[in-house]
XYZ file of N, CA and C in Angstrom:
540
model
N 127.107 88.050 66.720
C 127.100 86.733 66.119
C 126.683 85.710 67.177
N 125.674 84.821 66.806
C 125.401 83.539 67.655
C 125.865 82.359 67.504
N 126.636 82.340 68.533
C 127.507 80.686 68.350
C 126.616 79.712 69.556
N 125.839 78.566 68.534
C 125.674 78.014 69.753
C 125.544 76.027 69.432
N 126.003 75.492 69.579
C 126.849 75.635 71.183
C 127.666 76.348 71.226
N 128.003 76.989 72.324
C 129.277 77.576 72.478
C 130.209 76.692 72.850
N 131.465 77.433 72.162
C 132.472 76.260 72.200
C 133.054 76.481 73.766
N 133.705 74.923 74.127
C 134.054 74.295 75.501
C 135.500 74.722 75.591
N 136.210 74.835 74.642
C 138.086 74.877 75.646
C 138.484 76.209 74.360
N 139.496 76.554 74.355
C 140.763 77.151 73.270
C 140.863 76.888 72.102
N 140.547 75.579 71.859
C 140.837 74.830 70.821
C 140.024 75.062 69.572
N 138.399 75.180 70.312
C 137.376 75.240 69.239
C 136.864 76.879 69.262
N 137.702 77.706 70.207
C 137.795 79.079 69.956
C 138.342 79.540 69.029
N 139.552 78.883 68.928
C 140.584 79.331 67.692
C 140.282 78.908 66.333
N 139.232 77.354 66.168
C 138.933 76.586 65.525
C 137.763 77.802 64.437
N 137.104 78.623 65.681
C 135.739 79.453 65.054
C 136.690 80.720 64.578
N 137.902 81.467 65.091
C 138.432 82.370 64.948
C 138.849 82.359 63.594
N 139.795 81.010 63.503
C 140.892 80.958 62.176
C 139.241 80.538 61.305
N 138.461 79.885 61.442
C 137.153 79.941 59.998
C 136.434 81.115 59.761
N 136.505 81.680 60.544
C 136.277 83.493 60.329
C 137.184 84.685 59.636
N 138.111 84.016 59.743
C 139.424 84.881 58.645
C 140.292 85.680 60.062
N 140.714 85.574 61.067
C 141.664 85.966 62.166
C 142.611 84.357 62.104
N 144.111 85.969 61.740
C 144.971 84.850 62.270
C 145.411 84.311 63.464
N 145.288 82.951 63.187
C 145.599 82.121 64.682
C 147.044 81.326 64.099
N 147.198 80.223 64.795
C 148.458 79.033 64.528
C 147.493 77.511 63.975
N 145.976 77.697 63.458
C 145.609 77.133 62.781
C 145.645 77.256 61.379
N 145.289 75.715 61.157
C 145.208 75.776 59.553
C 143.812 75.734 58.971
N 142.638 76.047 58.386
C 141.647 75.468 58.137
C 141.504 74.499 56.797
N 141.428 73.145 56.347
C 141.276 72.072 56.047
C 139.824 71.687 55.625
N 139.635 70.773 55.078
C 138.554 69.776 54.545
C 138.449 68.558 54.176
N 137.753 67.530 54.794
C 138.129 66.340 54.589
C 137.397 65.632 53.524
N 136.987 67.123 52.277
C 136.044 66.368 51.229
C 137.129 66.877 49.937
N 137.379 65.785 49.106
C 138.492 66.343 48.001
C 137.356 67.507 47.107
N 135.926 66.959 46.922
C 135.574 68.238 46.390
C 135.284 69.508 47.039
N 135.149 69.472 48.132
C 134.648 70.971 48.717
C 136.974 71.753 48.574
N 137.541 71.158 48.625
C 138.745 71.343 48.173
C 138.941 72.028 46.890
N 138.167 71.409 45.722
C 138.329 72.044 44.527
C 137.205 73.099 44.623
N 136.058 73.186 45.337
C 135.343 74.225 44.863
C 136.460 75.732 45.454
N 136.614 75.189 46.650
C 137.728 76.409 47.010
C 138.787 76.515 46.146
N 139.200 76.081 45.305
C 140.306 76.089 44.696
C 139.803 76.738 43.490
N 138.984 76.782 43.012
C 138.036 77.347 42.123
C 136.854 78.112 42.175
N 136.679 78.500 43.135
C 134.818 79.474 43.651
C 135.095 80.276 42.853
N 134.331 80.668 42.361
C 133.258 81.298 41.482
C 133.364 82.868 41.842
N 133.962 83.963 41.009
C 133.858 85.101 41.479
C 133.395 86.009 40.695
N 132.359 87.098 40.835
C 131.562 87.573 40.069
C 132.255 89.297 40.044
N 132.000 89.495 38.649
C 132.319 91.018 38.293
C 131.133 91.881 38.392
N 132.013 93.040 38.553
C 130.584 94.097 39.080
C 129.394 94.370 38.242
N 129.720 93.568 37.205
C 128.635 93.809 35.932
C 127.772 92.360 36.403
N 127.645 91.343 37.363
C 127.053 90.162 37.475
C 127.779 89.310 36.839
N 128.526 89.509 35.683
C 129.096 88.032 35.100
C 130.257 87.386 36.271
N 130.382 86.129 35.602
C 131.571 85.039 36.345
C 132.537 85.845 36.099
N 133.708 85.989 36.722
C 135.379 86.322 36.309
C 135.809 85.479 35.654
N 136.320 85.129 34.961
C 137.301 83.910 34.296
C 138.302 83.260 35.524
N 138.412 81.743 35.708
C 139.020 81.644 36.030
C 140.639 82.204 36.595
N 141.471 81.593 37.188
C 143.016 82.474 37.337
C 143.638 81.742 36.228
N 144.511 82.948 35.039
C 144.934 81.662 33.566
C 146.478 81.377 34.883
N 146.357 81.003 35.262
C 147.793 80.135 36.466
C 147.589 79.287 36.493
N 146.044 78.615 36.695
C 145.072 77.444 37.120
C 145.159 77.324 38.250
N 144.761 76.559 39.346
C 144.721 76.176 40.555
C 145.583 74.965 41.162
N 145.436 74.829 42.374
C 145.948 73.570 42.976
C 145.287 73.422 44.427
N 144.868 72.187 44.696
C 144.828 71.983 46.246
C 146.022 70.942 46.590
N 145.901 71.181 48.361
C 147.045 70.151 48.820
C 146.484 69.119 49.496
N 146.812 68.116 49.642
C 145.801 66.485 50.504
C 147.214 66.743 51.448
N 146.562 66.267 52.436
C 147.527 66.252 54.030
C 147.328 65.193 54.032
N 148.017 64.061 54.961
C 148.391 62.550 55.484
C 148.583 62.798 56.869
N 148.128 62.595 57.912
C 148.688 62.158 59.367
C 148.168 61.458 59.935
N 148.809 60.880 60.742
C 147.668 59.832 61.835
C 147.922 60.196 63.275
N 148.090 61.556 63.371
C 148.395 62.190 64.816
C 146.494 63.010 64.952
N 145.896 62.751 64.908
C 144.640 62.940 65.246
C 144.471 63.481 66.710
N 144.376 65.030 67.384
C 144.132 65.907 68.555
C 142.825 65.444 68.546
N 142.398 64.577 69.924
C 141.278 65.087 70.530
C 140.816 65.503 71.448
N 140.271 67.162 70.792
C 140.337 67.913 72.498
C 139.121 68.291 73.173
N 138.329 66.437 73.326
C 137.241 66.299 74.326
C 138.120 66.249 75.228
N 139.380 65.666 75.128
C 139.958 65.558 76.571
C 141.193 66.489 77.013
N 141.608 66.760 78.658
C 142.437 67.801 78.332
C 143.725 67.960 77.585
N 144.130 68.654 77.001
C 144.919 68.640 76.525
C 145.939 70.176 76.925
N 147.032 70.202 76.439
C 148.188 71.472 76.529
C 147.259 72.208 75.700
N 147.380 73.916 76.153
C 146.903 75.091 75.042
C 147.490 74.898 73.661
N 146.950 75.151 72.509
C 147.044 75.500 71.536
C 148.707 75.913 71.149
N 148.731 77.105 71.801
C 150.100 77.372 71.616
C 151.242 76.820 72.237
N 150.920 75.960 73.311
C 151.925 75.529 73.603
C 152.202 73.882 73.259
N 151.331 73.490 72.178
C 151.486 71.981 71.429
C 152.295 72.095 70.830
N 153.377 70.811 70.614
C 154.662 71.024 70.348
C 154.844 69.661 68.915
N 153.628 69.460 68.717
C 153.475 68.408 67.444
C 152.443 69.148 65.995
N 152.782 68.286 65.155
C 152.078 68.707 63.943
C 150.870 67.972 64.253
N 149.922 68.112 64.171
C 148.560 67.416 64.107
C 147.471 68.061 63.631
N 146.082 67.071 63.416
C 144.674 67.503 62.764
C 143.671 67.609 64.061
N 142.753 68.037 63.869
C 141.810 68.453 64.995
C 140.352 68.311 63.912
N 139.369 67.586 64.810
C 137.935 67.934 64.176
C 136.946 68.933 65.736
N 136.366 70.029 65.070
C 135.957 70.662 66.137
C 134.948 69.856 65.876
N 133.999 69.781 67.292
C 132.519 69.470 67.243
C 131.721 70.097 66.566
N 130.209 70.177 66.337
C 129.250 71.032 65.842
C 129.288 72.253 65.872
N 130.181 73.499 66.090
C 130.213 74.755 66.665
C 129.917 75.711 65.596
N 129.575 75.162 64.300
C 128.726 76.359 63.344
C 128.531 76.104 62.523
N 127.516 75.978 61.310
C 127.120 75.315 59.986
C 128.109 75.130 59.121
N 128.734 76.524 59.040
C 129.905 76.749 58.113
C 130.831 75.844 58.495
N 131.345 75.473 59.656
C 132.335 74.198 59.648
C 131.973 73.076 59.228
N 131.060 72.940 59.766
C 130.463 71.544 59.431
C 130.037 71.295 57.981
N 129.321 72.176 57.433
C 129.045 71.972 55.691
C 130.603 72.355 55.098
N 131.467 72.746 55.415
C 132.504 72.838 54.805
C 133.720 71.388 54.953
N 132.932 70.257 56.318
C 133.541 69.033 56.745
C 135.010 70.166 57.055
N 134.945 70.861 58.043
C 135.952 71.564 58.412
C 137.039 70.707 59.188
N 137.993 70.612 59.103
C 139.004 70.092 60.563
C 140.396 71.301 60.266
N 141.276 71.160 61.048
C 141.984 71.895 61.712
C 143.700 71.443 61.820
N 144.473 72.194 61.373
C 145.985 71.894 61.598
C 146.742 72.315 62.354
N 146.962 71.881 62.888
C 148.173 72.917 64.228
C 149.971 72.343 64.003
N 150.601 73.718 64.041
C 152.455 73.072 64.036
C 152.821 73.662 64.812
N 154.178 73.100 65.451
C 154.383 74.355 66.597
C 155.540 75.549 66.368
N 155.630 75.617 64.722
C 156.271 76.642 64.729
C 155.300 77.500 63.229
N 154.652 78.189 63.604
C 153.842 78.894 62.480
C 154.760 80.001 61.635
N 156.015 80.347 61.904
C 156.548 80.711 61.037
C 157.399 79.921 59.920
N 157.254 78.361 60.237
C 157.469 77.612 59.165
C 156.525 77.001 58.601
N 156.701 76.823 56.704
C 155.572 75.909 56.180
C 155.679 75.079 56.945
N 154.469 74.645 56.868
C 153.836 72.393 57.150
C 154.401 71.842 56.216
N 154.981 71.615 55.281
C 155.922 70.579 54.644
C 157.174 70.740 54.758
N 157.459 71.608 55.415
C 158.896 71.634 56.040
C 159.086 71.079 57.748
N 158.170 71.120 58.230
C 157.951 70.940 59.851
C 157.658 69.307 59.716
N 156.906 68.767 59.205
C 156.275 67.564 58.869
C 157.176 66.442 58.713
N 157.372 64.754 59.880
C 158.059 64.354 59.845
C 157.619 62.561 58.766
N 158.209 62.734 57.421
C 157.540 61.952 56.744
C 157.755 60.287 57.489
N 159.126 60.475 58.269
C 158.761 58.988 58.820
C 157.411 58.602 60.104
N 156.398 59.508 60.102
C 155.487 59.220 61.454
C 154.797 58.724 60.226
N 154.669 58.580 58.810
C 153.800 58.612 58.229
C 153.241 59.849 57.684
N 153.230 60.961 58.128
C 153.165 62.030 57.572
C 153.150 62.199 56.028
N 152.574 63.140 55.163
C 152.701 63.709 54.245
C 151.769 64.707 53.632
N 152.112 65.335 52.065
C 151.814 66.603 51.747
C 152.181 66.599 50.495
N 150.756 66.923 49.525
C 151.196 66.414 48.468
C 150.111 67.763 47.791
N 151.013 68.630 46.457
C 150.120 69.367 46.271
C 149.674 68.870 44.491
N 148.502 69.380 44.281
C 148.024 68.908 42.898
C 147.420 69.911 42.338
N 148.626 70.421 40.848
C 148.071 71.488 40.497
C 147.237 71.173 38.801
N 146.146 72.368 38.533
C 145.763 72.164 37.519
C 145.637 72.912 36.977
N 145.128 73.058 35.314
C 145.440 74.239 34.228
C 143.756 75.238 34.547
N 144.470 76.558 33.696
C 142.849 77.411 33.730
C 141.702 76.625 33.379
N 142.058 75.898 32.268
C 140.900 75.235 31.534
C 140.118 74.302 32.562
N 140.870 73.482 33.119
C 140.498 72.461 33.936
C 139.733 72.775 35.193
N 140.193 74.069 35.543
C 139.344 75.339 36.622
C 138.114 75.375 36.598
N 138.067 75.790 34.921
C 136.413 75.976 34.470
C 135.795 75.026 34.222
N 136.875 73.567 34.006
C 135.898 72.502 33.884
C 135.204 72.011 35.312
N 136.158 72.246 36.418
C 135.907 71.914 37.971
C 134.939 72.366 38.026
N 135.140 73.684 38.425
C 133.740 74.493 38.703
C 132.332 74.745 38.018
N 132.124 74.070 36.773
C 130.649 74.208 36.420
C 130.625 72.649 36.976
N 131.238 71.647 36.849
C 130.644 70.170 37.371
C 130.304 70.195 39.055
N 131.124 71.159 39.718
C 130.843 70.939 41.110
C 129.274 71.486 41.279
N 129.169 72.273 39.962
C 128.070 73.333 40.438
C 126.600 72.477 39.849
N 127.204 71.764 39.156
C 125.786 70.405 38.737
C 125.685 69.302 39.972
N 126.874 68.935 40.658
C 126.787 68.105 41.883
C 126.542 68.948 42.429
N 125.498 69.757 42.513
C 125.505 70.745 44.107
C 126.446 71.102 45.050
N 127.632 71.201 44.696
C 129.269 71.904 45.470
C 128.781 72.991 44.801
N 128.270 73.872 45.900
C 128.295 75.326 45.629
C 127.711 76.148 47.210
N 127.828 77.238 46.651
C 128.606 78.344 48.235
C 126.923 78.231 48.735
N 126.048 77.418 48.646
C 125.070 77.668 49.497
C 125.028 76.742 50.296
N 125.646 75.439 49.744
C 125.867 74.400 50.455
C 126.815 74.597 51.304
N 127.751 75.293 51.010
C 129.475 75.142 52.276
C 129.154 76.086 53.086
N 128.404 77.481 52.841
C 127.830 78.527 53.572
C 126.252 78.418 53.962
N 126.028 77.430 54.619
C 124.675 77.845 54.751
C 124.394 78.608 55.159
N 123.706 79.845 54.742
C 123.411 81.023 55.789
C 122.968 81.749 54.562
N 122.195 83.126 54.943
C 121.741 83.746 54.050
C 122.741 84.342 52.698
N 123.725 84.606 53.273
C 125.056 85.025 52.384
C 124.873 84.200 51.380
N 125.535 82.795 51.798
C 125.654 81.773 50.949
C 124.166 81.656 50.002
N 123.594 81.577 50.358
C 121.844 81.701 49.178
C 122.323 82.862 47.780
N 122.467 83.687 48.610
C 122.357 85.560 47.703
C 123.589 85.256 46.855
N 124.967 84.949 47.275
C 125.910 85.055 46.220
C 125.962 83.322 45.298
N 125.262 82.681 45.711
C 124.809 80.895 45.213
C 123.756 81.474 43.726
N 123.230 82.345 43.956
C 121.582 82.907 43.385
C 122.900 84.215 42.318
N 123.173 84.230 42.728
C 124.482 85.438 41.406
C 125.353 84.431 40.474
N 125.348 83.271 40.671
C 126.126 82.503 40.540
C 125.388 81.527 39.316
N 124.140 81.236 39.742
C 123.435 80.132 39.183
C 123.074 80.726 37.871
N 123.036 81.851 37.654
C 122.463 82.046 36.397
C 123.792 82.617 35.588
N 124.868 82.417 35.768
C 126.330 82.366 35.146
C 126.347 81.049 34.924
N 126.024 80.359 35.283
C 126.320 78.980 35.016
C 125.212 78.414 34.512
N 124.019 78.505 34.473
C 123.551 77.917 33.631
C 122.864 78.268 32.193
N 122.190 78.161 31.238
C 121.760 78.766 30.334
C 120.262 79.483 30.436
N 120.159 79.547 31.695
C 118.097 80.117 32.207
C 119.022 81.840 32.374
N 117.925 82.087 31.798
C 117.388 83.650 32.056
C 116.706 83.970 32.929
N 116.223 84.896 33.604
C 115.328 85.318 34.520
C 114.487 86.209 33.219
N 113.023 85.801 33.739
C 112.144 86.202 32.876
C 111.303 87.322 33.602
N 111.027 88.966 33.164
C 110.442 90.004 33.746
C 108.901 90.332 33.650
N 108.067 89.777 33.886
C 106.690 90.524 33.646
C 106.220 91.166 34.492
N 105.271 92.081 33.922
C 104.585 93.099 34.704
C 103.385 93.126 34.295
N 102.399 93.059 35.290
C 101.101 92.643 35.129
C 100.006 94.525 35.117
């Protein structure tokens, strides 16, 4: 894999680790309420090509509040040994963060939730918002007319190929076959 820039301290190591799916003591986040619902709703395809149906549970995302903002252009304590709840924005360190408006949560005890650790008098808060199946399927075909879709949050070839499985579940075009 080519990371480049390569990232400068711990911070935006763990930052590329935990957006890769390895657990770290990060959280991965988004500071766009819709790239929130598309995750809360992406689009998952059955082995036959069709959409899955939504989850009938429906979904929910959570909006975070802090004004403890980590910035670790400058030095700061390791990762693990930060002893506050706070947000982190990594720099440029890979499309996928950045088209996803990625930032970052750190607590210093990862075996407790963040709304239990979280001190609402700094200002703090955590608020989750849930919604029905129906409302799932209404999310996800509108994100997919605003262009919120996995080619945009994934740029990369992946994101194209499963964006391109996707588009013709959602819209009413056929792919048309001739042979000359």
């Amino acid at each position: 894999m080519e990371i480049n820039p390569r990232p400068n301290n711990d911070w935006e190591w763990l930052a590329i680790a935990q957006h890769h799916g390895l657990h770290t003591r990060l959280l991965d986040w988004t500071s766009s309420p819709l790239i929130a619902l598309y995750f809360a709703t992406k689009p998952e395809i059955e082995d036959d090509g069709k959409l899955k149906k939504c989850n009938i549970n429906g979904g929910a995302v959570y909006a975070f509040h802090t004004c403890n903002y980590i910035d670790n252009s400058c030095p700061l304590p390791l990762p693990m040994s930060y002893e506050r709840c706070g947000l982190f924005y990594p720099p440029h360190i890979t499309k996928r963060i950045t088209g996803q408006f990625g930032l970052f949560s750190i607590q210093p005890d990862p075996t407790k939730e963040l709304q239990e650790i979280i001190d609402d008098n700094e200002g703090n808060w955590i608020k989750k918002i849930e919604f029905s199946a129906e409302t799932s399927e209404e999310i996800q075909k509108k994100l997919f007319l605003l262009g919120i879709r996995h080619e945009s949050i994934f740029p990369d070839l992946d994101g194209f190929s499963f964006d391109n499985k996707v588009k013709f579940n959602m819209t009413s075009c056929q792919t048309i076959s001739c042979c000359f």
